[in-house]
Amino acid sequence: MATTSVSTASNLHTQTPQAFSSHSQNNSNPPSLHLSFSNSPISLQKLRLSAPNSGNSRASAILNVLKTEQHSESASDVQRDSDPVLKSSKPTILVSEKLGEAGIDLLRSFGNVECLYSLSPEDLCAKIGECDALIVRSGTKVTRQVFEAAKGRLKVVGRAGVGIDNVDLQAATEFGCLVVNAPTANTIAAAEHGIALLAAMARNVAQADASMKSGKWQRNKYVGVSLVGKTLAVMGFGKVGSEVARRAKGLGMNVIAHDPYAPADRARAIGVDLVSFDQAISTADFVSLHMPLTPTTNKIFNDTNFAKMKKGVRVINVARGGVIDEDALVRALDSGIVAQAALDVFTEEPPSKDSKLVQHENVTVTPHLGASTKEAQEGVAVEIAEAVVGALRGELSATAVNAPMVPPEVLSELAPYVTLAEKLGRLAVQLVAGGSGIQSVKVTYNSARDPDNLDTRLLRAMITKGIIEPISDAHVNLVNADFIAKQKGLRISEERTVVNSSSENPVESIQVQISNVNSKFASAVLEDGHVTIEGKVKYGIPHLIRVGSFSVDVSLDGNLILCRQVDQPGMIGQVGQILGERNVNVSFMSVGRTVKRTKAIMAIGVDEEPDKDTLKMIGEVSAIDEFVFLDL
Ligand SMILES: NC(=O)C1=CN([C@@H]2O[C@H](COP(=O)(O)OP(=O)(O)OC[C@H]3O[C@@H](n4cnc5c(N)ncnc54)[C@H](O)[C@@H]3O)[C@@H](O)[C@H]2O)C=CC1
Ligand SMILES: O=C(O)C(=O)COP(=O)(O)O
């Protein structure tokens, strides 16, 4: 058996799960749990799923992961519209900027759509508490205040375009709100606009047009520069950057690019060399910006970097205004370092009317039109509508920007384990006695798979959900699991144990241990002092297979009574009779023991929650040492 320690999570402080116990410590007091986590935030990667709409099995598998409330996704739209109860359960989707009709139609087929295009920040905050989803473009600032005002109702923000710098992602994550974007449909439009600005700037098209319209004929004034043979530096070699590069090659330009994260072979495939930042900006005749606005790229084109550029360089920006220090650009234009600039985007949009940059005679401007073609807007609208509807249905979106990437094939494979993970978390935390300070939780995945071939982020998130939700008012989902755990002081460490079995199953079993706590059910505590339970998926159904050192075998469904008793005949009958007389239906029963005729554990699944008197009677059976009722 080989073990590999992996990573971890965060920290929790909570109240009590509902549980009864005959011999629990501090039974009358709510347990105050103190959990502490190391920091392992979910990485904020974009999902790139090959089959974003791959159907209901995947949807249902991860329903619990993102959904905090049920929507009747199984009812057809027709049924829903004609039934007042179902209709009222339709999600409300607020569209705050102009969106293509095809996207609006798609949204209408699923929810109540409100298009309110001129909301002030205050109006948006006033409205958002009634909305399950919000769809924006670049003009709406989705700030922390918006998430606060949503009071937990907002489940998804859809950005109908690429750049998500107008959405406070940290706040979205903290509030468990998924953010999705539409990253592909406007790529060509933005690239074409970049090329349009490049050519228009080089040939003074806008200036000459304005001059002629004012009655002049200035052929000598507007002599331009040629593109062929010139060097273009593409800064940010992503989707738009690479399409700009491809087109510029077609114009006979020599194209180089800088992108710290782009694979060199992708650049080489279209005849582009990836070079360092300084090399790119110091050798280029034209510099075209295509990187996102992030803390790293904010004002990256500043006095220092303009000074490194070739005198007479020309700059095109269809990315984000904020990547340029606009005052520095004005200085570089005035000093002649930058001969011309063509800008589609600005730090403040719209810029002030007297902006020196906009008014500069060597600057060509457009009002953020990069994505504004009919084709791109229809495409973006459909792309974002599909993503938002998918997210509201509980599917993990293919274009989530604040949730981990879990490919669809991994998702469908992990589906039953996701349920198992949440149930184990719920069960483990209910075994902790009131007043215990939970320091840490250790999760061990027993698997025949190579440790590198097992993505446990989803499982960890669900164990976290299972632990936190019964004992706090937090809604935990895949987006915010690590954040909430950390916030609550819950420390979760993960370990993978390679076991000798079929690697067909991603996980053979999952063990959850809560360290150094008192338990309501002493038999759940191993000698090392950890509350320990273990579960596995059998025939697609989550099962509990171990409590402390006792083996059991019960499906994790409904409610569970765990009893530890003297291993002697008649025990099942006695407890069964008490439950039967009180009309509590037993769904399954399993007995596990360590040594014959000493101690045994009885796990009894019940459909109904027994009342206090019934539980008391079970506790009074003389051979029963301890018992606990658990709500799964
Ligand atoms: N003007 C407009 O209407 C439009 C503007 N955009 C802007 O263009 C940007 C790029 O869009 P896409 O190509 O679709 O995004 P993308 O994510 O495909 O590409 C961005 C590239 O920038 C790179 N990058 C990140 N940090 C960098 C750095 N410090 N230096 C150099 N490269 C860096 C990334 O590795 C990535 O390859 C968007 O973030 C958006 O802000 C996009 C569409 C329309
Ligand atoms: O997609 C982007 O990043 C854009 O900048 C396009 O913005 P817009 O949707 O036209 O406001």
XYZ file of C-alpha atoms and ligand atoms in Angstrom:
687
model
C 0.000 0.000 0.000
C 1.442 3.315 -1.014
C 0.172 6.568 0.370
C 0.510 9.966 -1.122
C -0.248 13.082 0.793
C -1.932 15.626 -1.335
C -3.241 18.993 -0.480
C -5.810 20.509 1.691
C -8.213 23.123 2.531
C -9.237 25.529 5.270
C -11.066 26.294 8.718
C -14.617 26.068 10.357
C -16.575 27.232 13.369
C -20.118 26.086 13.706
C -23.233 25.087 15.613
C -24.944 21.790 16.107
C -26.218 19.088 13.807
C -29.559 17.600 14.710
C -28.739 14.403 16.486
C -29.904 12.402 19.473
C -27.692 10.239 21.552
C -28.214 8.231 24.674
C -24.735 8.744 26.001
C -23.535 11.859 24.313
C -21.357 14.310 26.113
C -22.762 17.815 26.561
C -25.906 16.585 24.964
C -27.921 19.624 25.841
C -25.413 22.077 24.427
C -24.929 22.687 20.772
C -21.486 21.500 19.797
C -19.235 24.392 18.995
C -16.910 23.130 16.342
C -13.630 24.743 15.671
C -11.990 23.510 12.560
C -8.843 24.827 11.008
C -7.740 24.422 7.397
C -4.549 25.088 5.546
C -5.009 27.259 2.512
C -5.649 25.494 -0.764
C -7.935 27.633 -2.859
C -9.766 26.183 -5.806
C -7.838 27.339 -8.824
C -9.791 29.747 -10.948
C -9.451 28.094 -14.275
C -11.795 28.397 -17.180
C -13.617 25.225 -17.982
C -13.015 23.928 -21.426
C -15.466 21.079 -21.711
C -15.686 19.346 -25.012
C -19.413 18.727 -24.607
C -20.920 21.588 -22.680
C -24.460 20.326 -23.070
C -23.852 16.694 -22.565
C -27.201 15.978 -21.017
C -29.137 15.092 -17.976
C -27.005 12.368 -16.481
C -24.189 14.799 -15.957
C -26.630 17.461 -14.861
C -28.161 15.315 -12.177
C -24.801 14.028 -11.082
C -23.693 17.450 -10.074
C -27.022 18.939 -9.171
C -25.988 19.321 -5.592
C -22.720 20.880 -6.498
C -23.994 24.198 -7.680
C -27.660 24.326 -6.853
C -28.835 25.768 -3.612
C -32.501 25.781 -4.516
C -34.577 23.506 -6.666
C -36.009 24.580 -9.955
C -38.399 22.307 -11.745
C -36.066 21.453 -14.572
C -37.890 18.208 -15.183
C -41.128 19.950 -16.090
C -41.400 20.970 -19.696
C -41.684 24.656 -20.437
C -45.255 24.151 -21.624
C -46.277 22.491 -18.377
C -44.470 25.128 -16.412
C -46.071 28.057 -18.188
C -49.598 26.709 -17.761
C -49.166 25.770 -14.142
C -49.143 28.785 -11.802
C -47.149 26.936 -9.138
C -44.491 25.776 -11.555
C -44.440 29.165 -13.258
C -43.701 30.914 -10.021
C -40.753 28.562 -9.536
C -39.203 29.730 -12.812
C -35.915 31.473 -12.214
C -35.720 35.194 -12.830
C -32.963 36.264 -15.199
C -31.983 39.920 -15.352
C -30.313 41.071 -18.569
C -28.672 44.428 -17.911
C -27.200 45.140 -21.368
C -28.277 44.618 -24.960
C -28.167 40.962 -25.846
C -28.892 39.237 -29.186
C -32.504 38.080 -29.656
C -31.636 34.427 -30.088
C -30.123 34.426 -26.611
C -33.107 36.229 -25.093
C -35.468 33.705 -26.709
C -33.476 30.839 -25.267
C -33.550 32.419 -21.811
C -37.309 33.030 -22.077
C -37.892 29.367 -22.786
C -36.422 28.627 -19.366
C -37.070 31.523 -17.010
C -38.673 34.900 -16.459
C -36.467 37.343 -18.345
C -36.252 41.020 -17.505
C -34.247 43.279 -19.816
C -33.372 46.497 -17.980
C -30.621 48.255 -19.894
C -30.037 51.497 -18.017
C -29.846 50.517 -14.385
C -27.758 52.720 -12.124
C -25.543 50.851 -9.609
C -28.174 51.636 -6.938
C -31.024 50.351 -9.125
C -29.084 47.196 -9.872
C -28.574 46.582 -6.143
C -32.252 47.212 -5.492
C -33.301 44.775 -8.208
C -30.787 41.988 -7.785
C -32.418 40.428 -4.705
C -35.261 39.256 -6.993
C -32.941 37.592 -9.485
C -31.450 34.118 -9.839
C -29.187 35.094 -12.712
C -27.700 38.272 -14.110
C -26.375 38.677 -17.633
C -24.027 41.569 -18.384
C -21.607 42.828 -21.015
C -18.702 45.158 -20.269
C -20.852 48.104 -19.180
C -22.229 46.716 -15.900
C -20.007 46.670 -12.851
C -20.885 43.615 -10.810
C -19.389 44.716 -7.533
C -19.298 43.215 -4.054
C -22.275 45.441 -3.199
C -24.287 43.681 -5.895
C -23.532 40.251 -4.390
C -24.318 41.548 -0.922
C -27.613 43.014 -2.120
C -28.508 39.685 -3.767
C -28.777 38.145 -0.283
C -27.805 34.709 -1.525
C -30.402 34.447 -4.281
C -28.107 35.201 -7.217
C -26.691 31.899 -8.425
C -25.003 32.819 -11.646
C -23.558 35.864 -13.365
C -23.213 35.454 -17.116
C -20.742 37.723 -18.888
C -21.854 37.898 -22.534
C -18.314 38.226 -23.809
C -14.757 37.450 -22.736
C -13.341 39.990 -20.278
C -14.619 39.467 -16.730
C -12.717 42.387 -15.202
C -16.069 44.127 -14.528
C -17.145 41.288 -12.213
C -15.755 41.040 -8.673
C -14.768 37.386 -8.898
C -13.569 37.172 -5.314
C -16.925 38.412 -4.042
C -18.783 36.077 -6.415
C -16.799 33.137 -5.070
C -17.347 34.140 -1.466
C -21.081 34.327 -2.087
C -21.066 30.962 -3.892
C -22.170 32.595 -7.119
C -20.935 30.996 -10.308
C -19.526 33.315 -12.968
C -19.630 32.135 -16.552
C -18.543 33.888 -19.712
C -18.915 33.458 -23.457
C -15.288 33.151 -24.456
C -15.411 32.106 -28.085
C -18.194 33.788 -30.034
C -16.631 37.244 -30.350
C -13.026 36.211 -31.001
C -13.125 36.830 -34.740
C -15.023 40.108 -34.347
C -12.390 41.413 -31.909
C -9.535 40.233 -34.143
C -11.113 41.839 -37.209
C -11.558 45.077 -35.304
C -7.903 44.972 -34.281
C -6.880 44.599 -37.914
C -9.349 47.329 -38.948
C -7.780 49.718 -36.424
C -4.265 48.732 -37.468
C -4.942 49.484 -41.129
C -7.060 52.581 -40.437
C -4.373 54.016 -38.196
C -1.526 53.295 -40.633
C -3.418 55.074 -43.419
C -5.018 57.854 -41.326
C -8.479 56.802 -42.477
C -10.398 58.387 -39.589
C -8.453 61.651 -39.648
C -8.685 61.952 -43.441
C -12.400 61.208 -43.315
C -13.000 63.937 -40.714
C -10.841 66.368 -42.691
C -12.708 65.764 -45.950
C -16.066 66.081 -44.249
C -14.983 69.468 -42.999
C -14.438 70.503 -46.636
C -10.686 69.946 -46.933
C -8.628 67.943 -49.439
C -5.313 67.192 -47.611
C -3.430 64.570 -49.620
C 0.008 65.446 -48.325
C -0.993 65.625 -44.682
C -2.307 62.059 -44.566
C 0.533 60.101 -46.073
C 0.541 56.811 -44.206
C 2.916 53.939 -43.510
C 2.920 50.517 -45.120
C 2.286 47.308 -43.208
C 4.132 44.826 -45.349
C 7.494 43.829 -43.930
C 6.849 45.621 -40.630
C 7.100 43.834 -37.298
C 3.921 43.414 -35.284
C 4.193 42.377 -31.625
C 1.059 40.619 -30.417
C 0.931 41.011 -26.640
C -1.237 38.158 -25.346
C -1.341 35.208 -27.719
C -4.747 33.828 -26.777
C -7.805 33.459 -28.967
C -7.975 37.040 -30.242
C -4.197 37.561 -30.329
C -3.575 34.462 -32.421
C -6.334 35.416 -34.903
C -4.824 38.890 -35.210
C -1.427 37.265 -35.802
C -2.835 34.995 -38.497
C -4.420 37.932 -40.309
C -1.333 40.121 -39.968
C 0.761 37.343 -41.523
C -1.647 37.485 -44.439
C -0.855 41.181 -44.788
C 2.835 40.352 -45.117
C 3.834 41.461 -41.624
C 6.542 39.849 -39.550
C 4.693 38.736 -36.396
C 6.207 38.089 -32.989
C 4.257 37.549 -29.791
C 4.639 37.687 -26.059
C 2.528 35.520 -23.777
C 3.977 33.881 -20.658
C 1.373 31.140 -20.736
C 0.966 30.327 -24.449
C 2.502 27.123 -25.811
C 5.354 27.863 -28.224
C 4.262 25.138 -30.660
C 0.856 26.800 -31.163
C 2.634 30.015 -32.087
C 5.140 28.225 -34.291
C 2.286 26.508 -36.138
C 1.229 29.874 -37.532
C 4.747 31.150 -38.044
C 4.984 33.321 -34.950
C 7.930 33.441 -32.551
C 7.161 33.805 -28.844
C 9.613 36.271 -27.331
C 10.118 38.056 -24.010
C 8.103 41.155 -23.107
C 11.090 43.469 -23.561
C 12.118 41.871 -26.828
C 8.593 42.204 -28.182
C 8.106 45.852 -27.335
C 11.621 46.961 -28.257
C 11.691 45.437 -31.739
C 8.129 46.035 -32.939
C 6.887 48.708 -35.337
C 3.325 47.932 -34.242
C 2.274 46.643 -30.798
C -1.196 45.126 -30.532
C -2.597 44.381 -27.059
C -4.619 41.224 -26.410
C -4.019 40.301 -22.801
C -6.728 40.374 -20.116
C -6.833 43.114 -17.488
C -5.479 41.558 -14.308
C -3.488 42.927 -11.364
C -0.349 41.923 -13.308
C -1.299 43.604 -16.572
C -2.832 46.706 -14.985
C -0.986 49.734 -16.507
C 1.734 47.431 -17.796
C 2.201 49.890 -20.675
C 3.603 52.748 -18.628
C 6.369 55.370 -18.915
C 9.066 52.755 -18.291
C 7.845 50.413 -20.980
C 6.984 53.107 -23.531
C 10.604 54.274 -23.116
C 11.793 50.809 -24.206
C 9.814 50.966 -27.451
C 11.186 51.874 -30.869
C 10.716 55.567 -31.590
C 7.707 55.941 -33.867
C 5.985 52.738 -32.705
C 2.235 52.396 -33.284
C -0.005 50.916 -30.581
C -3.380 49.200 -31.003
C -5.565 48.300 -28.026
C -8.712 46.201 -28.352
C -8.088 44.453 -25.009
C -8.793 46.672 -22.004
C -8.050 50.344 -21.410
C -6.596 49.531 -17.993
C -3.553 47.709 -19.413
C -2.293 51.142 -20.529
C -1.359 54.002 -18.235
C -3.291 56.517 -20.315
C -1.409 59.567 -19.033
C 1.865 57.855 -19.927
C 0.526 57.151 -23.416
C -0.317 60.826 -23.897
C 3.259 61.685 -22.871
C 4.676 59.058 -25.243
C 2.517 60.435 -28.084
C 3.602 63.997 -27.333
C 7.273 63.032 -27.235
C 6.982 61.060 -30.469
C 7.959 57.690 -28.964
C 4.508 56.535 -29.993
C 3.680 57.865 -33.452
C 0.064 56.782 -33.377
C -2.387 54.837 -31.262
C -5.672 53.164 -32.151
C -7.869 52.481 -29.159
C -11.160 50.650 -28.759
C -11.080 50.461 -24.974
C -10.505 52.945 -22.154
C -9.834 52.925 -18.432
C -13.111 54.700 -17.895
C -15.911 53.974 -20.347
C -17.125 56.213 -21.763
C -14.026 58.388 -21.300
C -14.527 62.019 -20.309
C -15.351 64.318 -23.245
C -12.155 66.311 -22.749
C -9.904 63.226 -22.509
C -6.509 64.267 -23.903
C -6.072 60.784 -25.272
C -9.343 60.714 -27.179
C -8.769 64.231 -28.512
C -5.155 63.591 -29.528
C -4.704 64.079 -33.267
C -2.563 60.944 -33.556
C -5.107 58.739 -31.864
C -7.918 56.847 -33.588
C -10.743 55.795 -31.311
C -13.842 53.600 -31.381
C -16.344 53.183 -28.524
C -15.570 49.595 -27.447
C -16.801 48.066 -30.697
C -14.518 45.035 -30.807
C -17.292 42.524 -30.202
C -19.987 44.527 -31.923
C -20.798 42.673 -35.106
C -24.237 41.183 -35.711
C -22.708 37.754 -35.991
C -20.668 38.007 -32.812
C -23.558 39.399 -30.777
C -25.926 36.622 -31.832
C -23.215 34.056 -31.085
C -22.326 35.551 -27.718
C -25.993 35.779 -26.727
C -26.624 32.115 -27.444
C -23.338 31.063 -25.843
C -24.101 32.914 -22.608
C -27.773 31.928 -22.538
C -26.813 28.247 -22.794
C -24.208 28.652 -20.069
C -26.593 30.451 -17.706
C -29.469 28.036 -18.270
C -27.074 25.126 -17.746
C -25.827 26.626 -14.513
C -29.369 27.261 -13.260
C -30.171 23.640 -14.017
C -27.303 22.680 -11.759
C -24.901 21.658 -14.505
C -21.287 22.567 -14.174
C -20.758 25.132 -16.862
C -18.246 24.661 -19.622
C -17.241 28.294 -19.260
C -17.147 28.770 -15.500
C -14.436 31.187 -14.454
C -14.570 30.701 -10.683
C -14.957 26.950 -10.343
C -12.472 24.146 -10.911
C -12.236 22.442 -14.233
C -13.778 19.011 -14.044
C -14.126 17.468 -17.503
C -17.511 15.871 -18.291
C -16.171 12.334 -18.418
C -14.676 12.790 -14.938
C -17.937 14.279 -13.717
C -20.112 11.414 -14.862
C -17.663 8.889 -13.427
C -17.514 10.685 -10.079
C -21.280 11.239 -9.766
C -22.039 8.499 -7.166
C -18.845 9.344 -5.287
C -19.958 12.970 -5.081
C -23.074 11.830 -3.214
C -21.006 9.484 -1.056
C -18.590 12.292 -0.185
C -21.350 14.654 0.949
C -23.071 11.955 3.015
C -19.833 10.951 4.711
C -19.206 14.586 5.607
C -22.731 14.956 7.019
C -22.450 11.746 8.955
C -18.995 12.395 10.373
C -19.866 15.831 11.701
C -22.987 14.501 13.418
C -20.835 12.044 15.332
C -18.939 14.906 16.964
C -20.061 15.792 20.475
C -21.115 19.276 21.455
C -18.330 21.486 22.700
C -15.670 19.679 20.711
C -13.217 21.884 18.929
C -12.633 20.323 15.576
C -9.053 20.960 14.592
C -8.885 19.131 11.345
C -10.472 16.647 9.007
C -8.471 14.067 7.129
C -9.859 12.468 4.007
C -8.266 9.334 2.611
C -9.153 8.172 -0.870
C -8.407 4.475 -1.284
C -7.986 3.948 -4.977
C -6.216 1.658 -7.405
C -5.666 4.629 -9.688
C -2.408 6.428 -10.008
C -2.613 9.386 -7.590
C -2.028 11.764 -10.497
C -5.019 10.275 -12.266
C -7.582 11.135 -9.608
C -9.099 14.588 -9.426
C -10.492 14.916 -5.902
C -11.462 18.603 -5.863
C -15.116 17.836 -6.423
C -15.110 15.193 -3.688
C -13.328 17.491 -1.266
C -15.852 20.230 -1.986
C -18.717 17.849 -1.270
C -17.185 16.528 1.955
C -16.771 20.145 3.000
C -20.406 20.806 2.121
C -21.467 17.754 4.112
C -19.504 18.859 7.157
C -20.423 22.524 7.128
C -24.061 22.649 6.061
C -25.607 20.647 8.929
C -23.944 22.891 11.457
C -24.121 26.355 9.948
C -26.304 28.496 7.750
C -23.715 28.587 4.969
C -24.666 27.283 1.546
C -21.672 25.431 0.275
C -21.101 24.572 -3.348
C -18.234 23.834 -5.645
C -17.593 27.532 -6.126
C -17.238 28.513 -2.491
C -16.377 25.270 -0.643
C -12.719 26.023 -0.043
C -13.415 29.659 0.727
C -16.104 28.884 3.307
C -14.036 26.133 4.884
C -11.109 28.485 5.225
C -13.308 31.257 6.548
C -14.716 28.934 9.184
C -11.319 27.677 10.225
C -11.773 24.136 8.935
C -8.569 22.365 8.028
C -9.006 19.499 5.594
C -6.077 17.385 4.538
C -6.289 14.796 1.819
C -4.359 11.605 1.357
C -4.547 9.045 -1.398
C -3.828 5.420 -0.680
C -3.112 3.221 -3.651
C -4.887 -0.088 -3.067
C -4.620 -3.313 -4.956
C -7.975 -3.595 -6.721
C -9.548 -2.811 -10.054
C -8.755 0.662 -11.294
C -12.109 0.681 -13.066
C -13.622 2.554 -10.130
C -12.080 5.957 -9.553
C -12.251 5.399 -5.797
C -12.473 2.112 -3.909
C -13.515 3.779 -0.670
C -13.343 7.136 1.095
C -12.420 7.476 4.750
C -13.267 10.640 6.682
C -11.577 11.277 10.005
C -12.246 14.148 12.369
C -9.280 14.528 14.644
C -9.073 15.081 18.383
C -12.745 15.499 19.186
C -15.172 13.946 21.593
C -17.807 11.840 19.945
C -21.483 11.286 20.604
C -20.784 7.699 19.713
C -17.572 6.504 21.335
C -17.383 3.447 19.064
C -16.752 5.769 16.117
C -13.466 6.868 17.650
C -10.343 4.896 16.848
C -7.546 4.383 19.352
C -5.695 7.343 17.886
C -8.588 9.558 18.960
C -10.092 10.258 15.535
C -13.786 9.923 14.723
C -13.506 7.646 11.722
C -15.999 6.496 9.133
C -15.548 4.970 5.724
C -17.847 4.544 2.765
C -17.836 3.131 -0.703
C -20.043 3.036 -3.766
C -21.674 -0.350 -4.333
C -23.797 -0.906 -7.427
C -23.848 2.851 -7.913
C -25.222 3.483 -4.404
C -23.230 5.078 -1.548
C -22.716 2.726 1.391
C -21.276 3.121 4.868
C -18.759 0.315 5.373
C -16.936 1.261 8.566
C -17.637 3.101 11.810
C -14.577 3.352 14.026
C -13.098 -0.149 13.996
C -16.447 -1.838 13.205
C -17.341 -3.023 9.712
C -20.917 -2.385 8.651
C -22.692 -2.411 5.328
C -25.618 -0.041 4.978
C -26.722 2.155 2.113
C -26.529 5.830 2.990
C -30.106 6.784 2.468
C -32.748 8.332 4.718
C -31.804 8.290 8.402
C -29.543 6.041 10.351
C -29.501 4.747 13.911
C -26.169 3.431 15.106
C -26.187 1.271 18.258
C -23.339 -0.400 20.030
C -24.472 -3.374 22.050
C -23.399 -6.638 23.577
C -23.109 -9.146 20.731
C -25.887 -11.513 21.791
C -29.001 -13.028 20.215
C -32.244 -11.041 20.040
C -30.869 -7.540 19.737
C -32.168 -6.925 16.229
C -35.596 -8.148 17.276
C -35.778 -5.894 20.335
C -34.877 -2.716 18.494
C -36.953 -3.712 15.470
C -39.975 -4.204 17.694
C -39.641 -0.774 19.326
C -39.462 0.867 15.919
C -42.255 -1.258 14.462
C -44.640 -0.459 17.306
C -44.130 3.216 16.616
C -44.654 2.847 12.887
C -41.041 3.640 11.972
C -40.162 1.680 8.862
C -36.764 -0.014 8.844
C -35.223 0.127 5.381
C -32.080 -1.873 6.102
C -30.020 -3.228 8.946
C -26.434 -4.345 9.311
C -24.481 -5.736 12.241
C -20.730 -5.515 12.516
C -18.485 -6.795 15.266
C -14.831 -7.101 16.029
C -14.819 -10.233 18.217
C -17.678 -12.767 18.460
C -19.979 -12.370 21.506
C -18.283 -9.224 22.739
C -19.295 -5.894 21.235
C -21.194 -5.297 18.021
C -22.489 -2.310 16.108
C -25.951 -2.290 14.615
C -26.662 0.170 11.811
C -30.370 0.599 11.166
C -31.720 2.605 8.274
C -35.132 4.169 8.949
C -37.472 5.935 6.550
C -39.029 8.147 9.211
C -37.372 10.124 11.956
C -38.245 8.373 15.248
C -39.607 10.653 17.956
C -37.685 11.328 21.146
C -39.606 8.736 23.157
C -38.816 6.015 20.648
C -35.144 6.908 20.720
C -35.240 6.967 24.505
C -36.693 3.456 24.556
C -33.905 2.206 22.305
C -31.388 3.772 24.673
C -33.032 1.942 27.580
C -32.498 -1.524 26.117
C -30.087 -2.920 28.675
C -27.622 -4.537 26.273
C -27.266 -1.295 24.287
C -24.233 0.660 25.494
C -24.704 3.698 23.297
C -26.604 4.814 20.246
C -26.906 7.811 18.003
C -29.509 8.967 15.492
C -28.097 10.495 12.321
C -29.899 12.530 9.689
C -28.379 11.764 6.299
N -12.691 45.196 -27.463
C -13.544 44.213 -27.356
O -14.723 44.366 -27.630
C -13.065 42.893 -26.914
C -12.044 42.803 -26.025
N -11.595 41.588 -25.603
C -10.467 41.593 -24.679
O -9.436 40.842 -25.242
C -8.848 40.038 -24.257
C -8.339 38.771 -24.899
O -9.434 37.975 -25.304
P -9.198 36.445 -25.697
O -8.080 36.355 -26.668
O -10.508 35.907 -26.090
O -8.753 35.859 -24.309
P -7.771 34.656 -24.074
O -7.921 34.279 -22.667
O -7.985 33.600 -25.118
O -6.321 35.272 -24.309
C -5.671 36.098 -23.411
C -4.203 35.730 -23.471
O -3.467 36.678 -22.711
C -2.413 35.969 -22.089
N -1.853 36.715 -20.988
C -2.252 36.733 -19.692
N -1.439 37.526 -18.992
C -0.517 38.030 -19.848
C 0.584 38.891 -19.715
N 0.907 39.419 -18.537
N 1.313 39.188 -20.822
C 0.984 38.656 -22.008
N -0.045 37.816 -22.197
C -0.789 37.510 -21.124
C -3.039 34.661 -21.690
O -2.053 33.673 -21.512
C -3.910 34.352 -22.882
O -3.244 33.541 -23.820
C -9.975 39.794 -23.260
O -9.450 39.613 -21.960
C -10.813 40.990 -23.349
O -10.399 41.858 -22.310
C -12.133 40.427 -26.068
C -13.169 40.454 -26.947
C -13.745 41.696 -27.428
O -15.865 40.316 -24.729
C -15.198 41.258 -24.292
O -14.262 41.111 -23.490
C -15.511 42.596 -24.706
O -14.786 43.493 -24.394
C -16.759 42.854 -25.423
O -17.464 43.754 -24.627
P -19.000 44.058 -24.887
O -19.726 42.778 -24.650
O -19.110 44.503 -26.320
O -19.357 45.115 -23.912
